[in-house]
Coordinates of C-alpha atoms in Angstrom, one line a residue:
Chain A
X357 CA -1.9 9.4 83.2
X358 CA -3.1 5.8 82.7
X359 CA -4.2 6.6 79.2
X360 CA -0.8 8.0 78.5
X361 CA 0.9 4.8 79.6
X362 CA -1.3 2.7 77.4
X363 CA -0.6 4.9 74.4
X364 CA 3.2 4.8 75.0
X365 CA 3.3 1.1 75.4
X366 CA 1.2 0.7 72.3
X367 CA 3.8 2.7 70.4
X368 CA 6.6 0.7 72.0
X369 CA 5.1 -2.6 70.8
X370 CA 4.5 -1.1 67.4
X371 CA 8.2 0.0 67.2
X372 CA 9.4 -3.5 68.1
X373 CA 7.2 -4.9 65.4
X374 CA 8.9 -2.7 62.9
X375 CA 12.3 -4.1 63.7
X376 CA 12.0 -7.1 61.4
X377 CA 10.9 -4.9 58.5
X378 CA 13.8 -2.6 59.2
X379 CA 16.2 -5.6 59.4
X380 CA 15.1 -6.9 56.0
X381 CA 15.4 -3.4 54.5
X382 CA 18.9 -3.0 56.0
X383 CA 20.1 -6.4 54.7
X384 CA 18.8 -5.6 51.2
X385 CA 20.4 -2.1 51.2
X386 CA 23.8 -3.2 52.4
X387 CA 24.0 -6.3 50.2
X388 CA 22.6 -4.8 47.1
X389 CA 24.6 -1.6 47.3
X390 CA 27.9 -3.3 47.5
X391 CA 26.9 -6.2 45.3
X392 CA 25.5 -4.2 42.5
X393 CA 28.5 -1.9 42.3
X394 CA 30.6 -5.1 41.9
X395 CA 28.3 -6.5 39.3
X396 CA 28.3 -3.2 37.4
X397 CA 32.1 -3.2 37.2
X398 CA 32.4 -6.9 36.2
X399 CA 29.4 -6.9 34.0
X400 CA 26.2 -8.9 34.8
X401 CA 26.7 -11.3 31.9
X402 CA 30.4 -12.0 32.6
X403 CA 29.7 -12.3 36.3
X404 CA 26.9 -14.9 36.0
X405 CA 28.2 -16.9 33.1
X406 CA 32.0 -16.5 33.4
X407 CA 33.5 -19.9 34.1
X408 CA 36.7 -18.6 35.6
X409 CA 37.2 -17.3 39.1
X410 CA 40.6 -15.8 39.5
X411 CA 40.6 -12.9 42.0
X412 CA 44.3 -12.3 41.5
X413 CA 43.7 -11.4 37.8
X414 CA 40.5 -9.6 38.6
X415 CA 38.5 -12.3 36.7
X416 CA 35.2 -13.0 38.5
X417 CA 32.9 -15.5 37.0
X418 CA 30.6 -17.3 39.4
X419 CA 29.1 -19.8 37.0
X420 CA 31.0 -22.7 38.5
X421 CA 29.7 -21.8 42.0
X422 CA 26.1 -21.4 40.8
X423 CA 26.4 -24.8 39.2
X424 CA 28.1 -26.2 42.3
X425 CA 25.3 -25.0 44.5
X426 CA 22.6 -26.5 42.2
X427 CA 24.4 -29.8 41.8
X428 CA 25.1 -30.2 45.5
X429 CA 21.5 -29.3 46.4
X430 CA 20.1 -31.7 43.7
X431 CA 22.3 -34.4 45.1
X432 CA 21.0 -33.7 48.6
X433 CA 17.4 -33.9 47.3
X434 CA 18.1 -37.3 45.6
X435 CA 19.4 -38.6 48.9
X436 CA 17.4 -36.7 51.6
X437 CA 13.9 -36.4 50.1
X438 CA 12.9 -40.0 49.6
X439 CA 14.4 -41.0 53.0
X440 CA 12.8 -38.0 54.7
X441 CA 9.4 -38.5 53.3
X442 CA 9.4 -42.3 54.0
X443 CA 10.5 -41.6 57.5
X444 CA 7.8 -39.0 58.1
X445 CA 5.2 -41.5 56.8
X446 CA 6.4 -44.0 59.3
X447 CA 6.4 -41.5 62.1
X448 CA 2.9 -40.2 61.3
X449 CA 1.1 -43.4 60.5
X450 CA 2.9 -46.6 61.5
X451 CA 5.0 -45.7 64.6
X452 CA 3.9 -47.3 67.9
X453 CA 3.6 -44.8 70.7
X454 CA 6.5 -46.1 72.8
X455 CA 8.8 -45.8 69.8
X456 CA 7.6 -42.3 68.9
X457 CA 8.6 -41.1 72.3
X458 CA 12.1 -42.0 71.4
X459 CA 12.1 -41.1 67.7
X460 CA 10.8 -37.6 68.0
X461 CA 13.5 -36.4 70.3
X462 CA 16.1 -38.0 68.0
X463 CA 14.8 -36.0 65.0
X464 CA 14.8 -32.8 67.1
X465 CA 18.3 -33.6 68.2
X466 CA 19.3 -34.1 64.6
X467 CA 17.9 -30.6 63.8
X468 CA 19.9 -29.1 66.6
X469 CA 23.4 -30.5 65.8
X470 CA 25.5 -27.5 64.6
X471 CA 26.5 -27.6 61.0
X472 CA 30.2 -27.5 61.9
X473 CA 29.8 -30.8 63.8
X474 CA 28.1 -32.3 60.7
X475 CA 31.0 -31.0 58.6
X476 CA 33.5 -32.5 61.1
X477 CA 31.8 -35.9 61.0
X478 CA 31.8 -35.8 57.2
X479 CA 35.5 -34.9 57.2
X480 CA 36.6 -37.7 59.5
X481 CA 34.1 -40.4 58.4
X482 CA 32.7 -39.8 54.9
X483 CA 35.8 -38.5 53.3
X484 CA 38.1 -41.4 54.2
X485 CA 35.4 -43.9 53.1
X486 CA 35.1 -42.0 49.8
X487 CA 38.9 -42.1 49.4
X488 CA 38.8 -45.9 49.7
X489 CA 35.9 -46.3 47.3
X490 CA 37.0 -43.9 44.6
X491 CA 40.7 -43.5 44.9
X492 CA 40.4 -39.7 44.8
X493 CA 40.9 -37.1 47.6
X494 CA 37.5 -38.1 48.8
X495 CA 36.1 -34.6 48.9
X496 CA 33.7 -33.7 46.2
X497 CA 30.1 -33.5 44.9
X498 CA 29.1 -37.0 46.0
X499 CA 30.4 -36.6 49.6
X500 CA 28.9 -33.2 50.0
X501 CA 25.5 -34.4 48.6
X502 CA 25.4 -37.3 51.0
X503 CA 26.2 -35.1 54.0
X504 CA 23.8 -32.4 53.0
X505 CA 21.1 -35.1 52.3
X506 CA 21.5 -36.2 55.9
X507 CA 21.4 -32.6 57.2
X508 CA 18.1 -31.7 55.5
X509 CA 16.3 -34.8 56.8
X510 CA 15.0 -33.3 60.1
X511 CA 13.5 -30.3 58.2
X512 CA 11.7 -32.5 55.7
X513 CA 10.6 -35.0 58.3
X514 CA 9.1 -32.6 60.7
X515 CA 7.2 -30.5 58.1
X516 CA 5.9 -33.5 56.2
X517 CA 5.0 -35.4 59.4
X518 CA 2.8 -32.4 60.4
X519 CA 1.3 -32.3 57.0
X520 CA 0.4 -36.0 57.0
X521 CA -1.0 -35.8 60.6
X522 CA -3.2 -32.8 59.4
X523 CA -5.1 -35.1 56.9
X524 CA -8.6 -35.8 58.3
X525 CA -8.8 -39.4 59.7
X526 CA -11.8 -40.1 57.5
X527 CA -9.5 -40.5 54.6
X528 CA -7.7 -43.4 56.2
X529 CA -10.9 -44.9 57.7
X530 CA -12.6 -44.7 54.3
X531 CA -9.8 -46.5 52.5
X532 CA -9.6 -49.2 55.2
X533 CA -13.4 -49.7 55.1
X534 CA -13.1 -50.3 51.3
X535 CA -10.8 -53.2 52.1
X536 CA -7.4 -51.7 51.4
X537 CA -4.5 -52.6 53.7
X538 CA -3.2 -50.0 56.1
X539 CA 0.0 -49.5 54.0
X540 CA -1.9 -49.0 50.8
X541 CA -4.5 -46.7 52.4
X542 CA -1.7 -44.5 53.8
X543 CA 0.4 -44.4 50.6
X544 CA -2.5 -43.9 48.2
X545 CA -5.0 -41.8 50.0
X546 CA -3.5 -40.1 53.0
X547 CA -0.1 -39.1 51.5
X548 CA -1.5 -37.7 48.3
X549 CA -3.9 -35.6 50.4
X550 CA -0.9 -34.2 52.2
X551 CA 1.0 -33.4 49.0
X552 CA 1.2 -29.6 49.3
X553 CA 2.4 -29.8 52.9
X554 CA 5.0 -32.4 52.1
X555 CA 6.2 -30.4 49.1
X556 CA 6.5 -27.3 51.3
X557 CA 8.8 -29.4 53.6
X558 CA 10.9 -30.5 50.6
X559 CA 11.3 -26.9 49.4
X560 CA 12.2 -25.8 52.9
X561 CA 14.8 -28.5 52.9
X562 CA 16.1 -27.2 49.6
X563 CA 16.4 -23.7 51.1
X564 CA 18.5 -25.2 53.9
X565 CA 20.7 -27.1 51.5
X566 CA 21.4 -24.2 49.3
X567 CA 22.3 -21.9 52.3
X568 CA 24.4 -24.5 54.1
X569 CA 28.0 -23.3 54.5
X570 CA 30.2 -24.7 57.2
X571 CA 29.5 -28.4 56.6
X572 CA 29.9 -28.1 52.9
X573 CA 33.4 -26.5 52.9
X574 CA 34.7 -29.4 54.9
X575 CA 33.8 -32.0 52.4
X576 CA 33.3 -30.5 49.0
X577 CA 36.9 -29.8 48.0
X578 CA 36.1 -26.2 47.1
X579 CA 37.7 -26.0 43.6
X580 CA 36.1 -23.2 41.7
X581 CA 35.6 -25.1 38.5
X582 CA 32.5 -26.7 37.0
X583 CA 32.6 -30.4 38.2
X584 CA 32.9 -33.0 35.4
X585 CA 31.9 -36.0 37.5
X586 CA 30.1 -36.8 40.7
X587 CA 33.4 -37.4 42.5
X588 CA 35.2 -34.2 41.4
X589 CA 35.6 -31.3 43.8
X590 CA 33.0 -28.5 43.7
X591 CA 32.6 -25.1 45.3
X592 CA 29.2 -23.7 46.3
X593 CA 28.3 -20.0 46.4
X594 CA 28.2 -20.1 50.2
X595 CA 31.7 -21.7 50.4
X596 CA 33.0 -19.1 48.0
X597 CA 32.0 -16.3 50.4
X598 CA 33.3 -17.9 53.6
X599 CA 36.6 -19.0 52.1
X600 CA 37.7 -15.7 50.7
X601 CA 35.9 -13.0 52.7
X602 CA 38.7 -13.0 55.3
X603 CA 41.3 -11.4 53.0
X604 CA 39.2 -9.9 50.2
X605 CA 39.4 -6.2 49.4
X606 CA 38.1 -3.8 46.7
X607 CA 36.5 -5.4 43.7
X608 CA 37.1 -8.9 45.1
X609 CA 35.0 -8.1 48.2
X610 CA 32.3 -6.6 46.0
X611 CA 32.3 -9.8 43.9
X612 CA 31.8 -11.9 47.0
X613 CA 29.0 -9.7 48.2
X614 CA 27.5 -10.0 44.7
X615 CA 27.7 -13.8 45.1
X616 CA 25.6 -13.4 48.2
X617 CA 23.1 -11.3 46.2
X618 CA 22.7 -14.2 43.8
X619 CA 22.3 -16.6 46.7
X620 CA 19.7 -14.2 48.2
X621 CA 17.7 -14.2 45.0
X622 CA 17.7 -18.0 45.0
X623 CA 16.5 -18.0 48.6
X624 CA 13.7 -15.4 47.9
X625 CA 12.4 -17.6 45.0
X626 CA 12.4 -20.6 47.4
X627 CA 10.6 -18.5 50.1
X628 CA 7.9 -17.5 47.7
X629 CA 7.4 -21.1 46.7
X630 CA 7.1 -22.2 50.3
X631 CA 4.5 -19.5 51.0
X632 CA 2.5 -20.5 47.9
X633 CA 2.6 -24.2 48.9
X634 CA 1.6 -23.5 52.5
X635 CA -1.4 -21.4 51.4
X636 CA -2.4 -24.2 49.1
X637 CA -2.2 -26.8 51.8
X638 CA -4.3 -24.7 54.1
X639 CA -7.0 -24.2 51.5
Chain B
X898 CA 0.7 -60.5 64.7
X899 CA -0.2 -63.7 63.0
X900 CA -3.1 -62.0 61.2
X901 CA -0.8 -59.3 60.1
X902 CA 1.6 -61.8 58.6
X903 CA -1.2 -63.5 56.7
X904 CA -2.4 -60.2 55.4
X905 CA 1.1 -59.5 54.1
X906 CA 1.3 -62.8 52.3
X907 CA -1.7 -61.8 50.3
X908 CA -0.4 -58.3 49.8
X909 CA 3.4 -58.3 49.1
X910 CA 3.1 -54.7 48.0
X911 CA 2.0 -53.7 51.4
X912 CA 4.8 -55.5 53.0
X913 CA 7.3 -53.8 50.7
X914 CA 5.8 -50.4 51.6
X915 CA 6.1 -51.1 55.3
X916 CA 9.6 -52.3 55.0
X917 CA 10.5 -49.2 53.0
X918 CA 9.3 -46.7 55.6
X919 CA 10.8 -48.8 58.5
X920 CA 14.1 -48.9 56.7
X921 CA 14.2 -45.2 56.0
X922 CA 13.4 -44.5 59.7
X923 CA 16.1 -47.0 60.8
X924 CA 18.7 -45.3 58.6
X925 CA 17.8 -41.8 59.8
X926 CA 18.0 -42.8 63.4
X927 CA 21.1 -44.9 62.8
X928 CA 23.0 -42.0 61.2
X929 CA 22.1 -39.7 64.1
X930 CA 23.2 -42.2 66.7
X931 CA 26.3 -43.0 64.7
X932 CA 27.3 -39.3 64.7
X933 CA 26.7 -38.9 68.4
X934 CA 28.4 -42.2 69.5
X935 CA 31.4 -41.7 67.1
X936 CA 32.1 -38.3 68.4
X937 CA 31.6 -39.3 72.0
X938 CA 34.0 -42.3 71.7
X939 CA 36.7 -40.2 69.9
X940 CA 36.2 -37.1 71.9
X941 CA 35.7 -38.0 75.6
X942 CA 39.2 -39.3 76.1
X943 CA 40.6 -35.9 75.1
X944 CA 38.6 -34.0 77.6
X945 CA 41.4 -33.3 80.0
X946 CA 42.6 -30.4 82.2
X947 CA 44.7 -28.9 79.4
X948 CA 41.7 -28.3 77.1
X949 CA 39.9 -26.4 79.9
X950 CA 43.0 -24.2 80.7
X951 CA 42.2 -20.6 81.6
X952 CA 44.4 -19.3 78.8
X953 CA 44.5 -20.4 75.2
X954 CA 47.9 -21.2 73.8
X955 CA 48.9 -22.9 70.6
X956 CA 49.9 -25.9 72.6
X957 CA 46.8 -26.6 74.7
X958 CA 44.2 -25.2 72.2
X959 CA 42.0 -24.6 75.3
X960 CA 38.4 -24.1 74.6
X961 CA 37.5 -22.5 77.9
X962 CA 37.8 -18.9 76.6
X963 CA 35.5 -19.9 73.7
X964 CA 33.0 -21.4 76.1
X965 CA 32.9 -18.2 78.1
X966 CA 32.6 -16.1 74.9
X967 CA 29.8 -18.3 73.8
X968 CA 27.9 -17.5 77.0
X969 CA 28.6 -13.8 76.6
X970 CA 27.4 -14.0 73.0
X971 CA 24.2 -15.9 73.8
X972 CA 23.2 -13.6 76.7
X973 CA 23.9 -10.5 74.6
X974 CA 22.1 -11.7 71.5
X975 CA 19.1 -12.7 73.7
X976 CA 19.2 -9.3 75.4
X977 CA 18.5 -7.7 72.0
X978 CA 16.3 -10.3 70.4
X979 CA 14.0 -11.3 73.2
X980 CA 12.3 -7.9 74.1
X981 CA 12.1 -7.2 70.4
X982 CA 10.6 -10.6 69.6
X983 CA 8.1 -10.6 72.4
X984 CA 7.1 -7.0 71.8
X985 CA 6.4 -7.6 68.2
X986 CA 4.5 -10.8 69.0
X987 CA 2.4 -8.8 71.5
X988 CA 1.7 -6.1 68.8
X989 CA 0.7 -8.7 66.2
X990 CA -1.6 -10.7 68.5
X991 CA -3.1 -8.1 70.8
X992 CA -2.9 -4.7 69.1
X993 CA -2.7 -5.0 65.3
X994 CA -5.9 -4.6 63.4
X995 CA -6.8 -7.8 61.6
X996 CA -5.9 -8.0 57.9
X997 CA -3.9 -4.8 58.0
X998 CA -1.5 -4.3 55.1
X999 CA 1.3 -3.4 57.5
X1000 CA 0.8 -6.6 59.5
X1001 CA 1.1 -8.6 56.3
X1002 CA 4.3 -6.8 55.6
X1003 CA 5.7 -7.8 59.0
X1004 CA 4.7 -11.4 58.4
X1005 CA 6.3 -11.4 55.0
X1006 CA 9.6 -9.9 56.3
X1007 CA 9.7 -12.4 59.3
X1008 CA 9.3 -15.3 56.8
X1009 CA 12.0 -13.8 54.7
X1010 CA 14.4 -13.5 57.6
X1011 CA 13.7 -17.1 58.6
X1012 CA 14.9 -18.3 55.2
X1013 CA 18.1 -16.3 54.9
X1014 CA 21.2 -18.5 55.2
X1015 CA 23.5 -17.7 58.1
X1016 CA 26.4 -16.8 55.8
X1017 CA 24.3 -14.0 54.3
X1018 CA 23.6 -12.7 57.8
X1019 CA 27.3 -12.9 58.4
X1020 CA 28.1 -10.9 55.3
X1021 CA 25.5 -8.3 56.2
X1022 CA 26.8 -8.0 59.7
X1023 CA 30.3 -7.6 58.4
X1024 CA 29.3 -4.9 56.0
X1025 CA 27.1 -3.0 58.4
X1026 CA 28.6 -3.4 61.9
X1027 CA 32.3 -4.2 61.2
X1028 CA 32.8 -1.9 58.2
X1029 CA 30.1 0.8 58.0
X1030 CA 29.7 1.4 61.8
X1031 CA 33.4 0.7 62.3
X1032 CA 33.0 -2.0 65.1
X1033 CA 35.7 -4.2 63.5
X1034 CA 35.5 -7.7 64.7
X1035 CA 33.5 -7.4 68.0
X1036 CA 31.3 -9.2 70.5
X1037 CA 28.7 -6.5 70.0
X1038 CA 28.7 -6.8 66.2
X1039 CA 28.4 -10.6 66.4
X1040 CA 25.6 -10.4 68.9
X1041 CA 23.6 -7.9 66.9
X1042 CA 23.9 -10.0 63.8
X1043 CA 22.8 -13.1 65.7
X1044 CA 19.9 -11.1 67.3
X1045 CA 18.5 -10.4 63.9
X1046 CA 19.0 -14.0 62.9
X1047 CA 17.0 -15.4 65.9
X1048 CA 14.4 -12.7 65.9
X1049 CA 11.9 -14.5 63.6
X1050 CA 12.2 -17.7 65.7
X1051 CA 11.4 -15.9 69.0
X1052 CA 8.7 -13.9 67.3
X1053 CA 7.0 -16.9 65.9
X1054 CA 7.1 -19.0 69.0
X1055 CA 5.9 -16.1 71.2
X1056 CA 3.1 -15.4 68.7
X1057 CA 1.9 -19.0 68.8
X1058 CA 2.1 -18.9 72.6
X1059 CA 0.1 -15.7 72.8
X1060 CA -2.5 -17.0 70.3
X1061 CA -3.0 -20.2 72.4
X1062 CA -4.1 -18.1 75.5
X1063 CA -7.9 -18.5 75.5
X1064 CA -9.9 -15.4 74.7
X1065 CA -11.9 -15.9 77.9
X1066 CA -8.8 -14.8 79.9
X1067 CA -8.8 -11.5 78.0
X1068 CA -12.6 -11.0 78.4
X1069 CA -12.4 -11.9 82.1
X1070 CA -9.7 -9.4 82.7
X1071 CA -11.4 -6.6 80.7
X1072 CA -14.7 -7.5 82.5
X1073 CA -13.0 -6.8 85.9
X1074 CA -12.0 -3.4 84.6
X1075 CA -8.4 -3.9 83.8
X1076 CA -6.9 -1.9 81.0
X1077 CA -5.3 -3.5 77.9
X1078 CA -1.7 -3.1 79.2
X1079 CA -2.5 -4.6 82.5
X1080 CA -4.2 -7.5 80.8
X1081 CA -1.2 -8.1 78.6
X1082 CA 1.3 -8.0 81.4
X1083 CA -0.6 -9.6 84.2
X1084 CA -2.8 -12.1 82.5
X1085 CA -1.7 -13.0 79.0
X1086 CA 2.1 -13.0 79.2
X1087 CA 2.3 -15.1 82.4
X1088 CA 0.1 -17.8 80.8
X1089 CA 2.2 -17.7 77.6
X1090 CA 5.6 -18.0 79.4
X1091 CA 6.2 -21.7 78.7
X1092 CA 5.7 -21.3 75.0
X1093 CA 7.9 -18.2 74.8
X1094 CA 10.6 -19.9 76.9
X1095 CA 10.8 -23.0 74.6
X1096 CA 11.3 -20.6 71.7
X1097 CA 14.1 -18.8 73.6
X1098 CA 15.8 -22.1 74.3
X1099 CA 15.7 -23.1 70.7
X1100 CA 17.3 -19.7 69.9
X1101 CA 20.1 -20.4 72.4
X1102 CA 20.8 -23.5 70.5
X1103 CA 21.0 -21.7 67.2
X1104 CA 23.4 -19.0 68.7
X1105 CA 25.6 -21.5 70.4
X1106 CA 26.0 -23.6 67.2
X1107 CA 26.5 -20.8 64.8
X1108 CA 29.7 -20.3 62.8
X1109 CA 29.1 -18.7 59.5
X1110 CA 27.4 -15.6 60.8
X1111 CA 30.1 -15.0 63.4
X1112 CA 33.3 -15.6 61.5
X1113 CA 33.4 -12.1 60.0
X1114 CA 31.4 -10.2 62.6
X1115 CA 32.9 -11.4 65.9
X1116 CA 36.1 -12.7 64.5
X1117 CA 38.2 -15.5 66.0
X1118 CA 40.5 -14.1 68.7
X1119 CA 40.8 -16.9 71.3
X1120 CA 40.6 -14.8 74.4
X1121 CA 37.9 -14.0 76.8
X1122 CA 36.3 -10.8 75.6
X1123 CA 37.1 -8.0 77.9
X1124 CA 34.7 -5.5 76.4
X1125 CA 31.8 -5.3 73.9
X1126 CA 34.3 -4.2 71.2
X1127 CA 36.7 -7.1 71.6
X1128 CA 36.8 -9.8 69.0
X1129 CA 35.6 -13.1 70.6
X1130 CA 35.7 -16.6 69.4
X1131 CA 32.7 -18.8 70.3
X1132 CA 32.8 -22.5 70.6
X1133 CA 31.6 -23.3 67.1
X1134 CA 34.0 -20.8 65.6
X1135 CA 36.7 -22.3 67.8
X1136 CA 36.0 -25.7 66.3
X1137 CA 36.2 -24.3 62.7
X1138 CA 39.5 -22.6 63.4
X1139 CA 40.9 -25.8 64.9
X1140 CA 39.9 -27.8 61.8
X1141 CA 41.2 -25.2 59.3
X1142 CA 44.5 -25.1 61.1
X1143 CA 44.6 -28.9 60.7
X1144 CA 46.8 -29.6 63.7
X1145 CA 44.2 -30.1 66.4
X1146 CA 42.0 -33.0 65.4
X1147 CA 41.9 -34.4 68.9
X1148 CA 40.9 -31.0 70.4
X1149 CA 38.3 -30.7 67.7
X1150 CA 36.8 -34.0 68.8
X1151 CA 36.7 -32.7 72.3
X1152 CA 35.1 -29.5 71.2
X1153 CA 32.5 -31.4 69.2
X1154 CA 31.6 -33.4 72.4
X1155 CA 30.9 -30.2 74.3
X1156 CA 28.9 -28.8 71.4
X1157 CA 26.8 -32.0 71.2
X1158 CA 26.4 -32.1 75.0
X1159 CA 25.0 -28.5 74.8
X1160 CA 22.6 -29.4 72.1
X1161 CA 21.3 -32.4 74.0
X1162 CA 20.8 -30.3 77.1
X1163 CA 19.0 -27.6 75.2
X1164 CA 16.7 -30.1 73.6
X1165 CA 16.0 -31.8 76.9
X1166 CA 15.1 -28.4 78.4
X1167 CA 12.8 -27.4 75.6
X1168 CA 11.1 -30.8 75.7
X1169 CA 10.5 -30.6 79.5
X1170 CA 9.0 -27.1 79.1
X1171 CA 6.9 -28.2 76.1
X1172 CA 5.6 -31.1 78.2
X1173 CA 4.7 -28.8 81.1
X1174 CA 3.0 -26.6 78.6
X1175 CA 0.7 -29.3 77.1
X1176 CA -0.4 -30.5 80.5

């Protein structure tokens, strides 16, 4: 009897462990099935490199959206990564204890703010400022990049802070003993030693940036054309899906799911990168 | 202090580096505080009786139904995700053979799930629950989608909590003649509760702030859901709808205040539990 119970519960735990495998399988099946049938009808080449997205005429080229996602993410990296890494260096190496007790919750809070709230803040604060500065509608690549740069900060900060803290203290002590100042010791011995971990944080931030949806659609302008300057409007792959899914049918819907498939492939590549970097930082 | 200044005079580079990191931190904290303070100042004056009216109308744009729906959604999503997450964590830590191929597969899929953007979850939920299973826009479809989304978070935190239970506990329990199951439920799980709980609280935060995954699974009907199959608008979705309609900026500020308040409370709770845990 007791043996039975043990065996049953073992099986139950095993089944719950299978759920995540099942979930990934289902996600792949549902996305790929619909997406591939769309891509097949449109043609892979036309779908990926077509520069026109006109659902009304059944023209589906997502090249502008792929470029849009890459540009916005690149912009977010330019803004968020230096600030994030510098901030994590401060928090790991220079921050007095009393200040840390305030800083850490602020960073956690930053990570918890819903993206729709970030988007709203961008809409009511960043967009009017941009209107003043550029004389355009204020929504576009630059605005989206800045907002996204802010949003990926907590991810980058917490991962790289952990990486810097994981460096053995002997590195710092050694450099100090050789007469280097604390700043130089941290920047030129400790931080290089945490390189892989910091990079993992950056790549994780990139993953967040490329998947971000609700904040982006508020501030990016969402025109499905390849942007010709940093203040012109841009539409990302995520925005494309959310904006049109509500009323899409038939091939249009399949094209949107296919957009998600492309996005999914991007994310998988990023995931693999993170795993490689994490394994390297452990070794 | 004086010595420090003298040191900097000889090493301008060091001073520059210090200023750089301090500046970056100040900017980061500054932006966060600016967001919070700005929304509080603009939003709090609009928190009046109308906005908490029992029924949503196009005049009051009440968020009370959305708040209630958010609670339904959270409870339901947790109901699915928590047993599954804790169960798989128990399997991984207590039962699974080390270095097993299947265990590696589970880890790989969990990491994959963690990286998937919420809009992709939303699309999957739409295709599977709303269309294939014929749920339409429903509370249940939304909750199932979110449950898959928060599963890796709960799994990982539960796994870490279980791993941090010292092996001596297990040995002691086995030594006294308890079976594996009894050890898991009576000894290991109780000591891992704080860690598991802080993971669950983080998951609550993700559910409550989620928009993209719910828009096409739970829909945006602004009424308290009467059944599992009713479309139900959560607070974050409510805010998105207000913004896209463009007429309710003041109400959107007020909604943002409530969302922020919720995030602050959730963070405080998880911090308190984490503190208790480390003691």
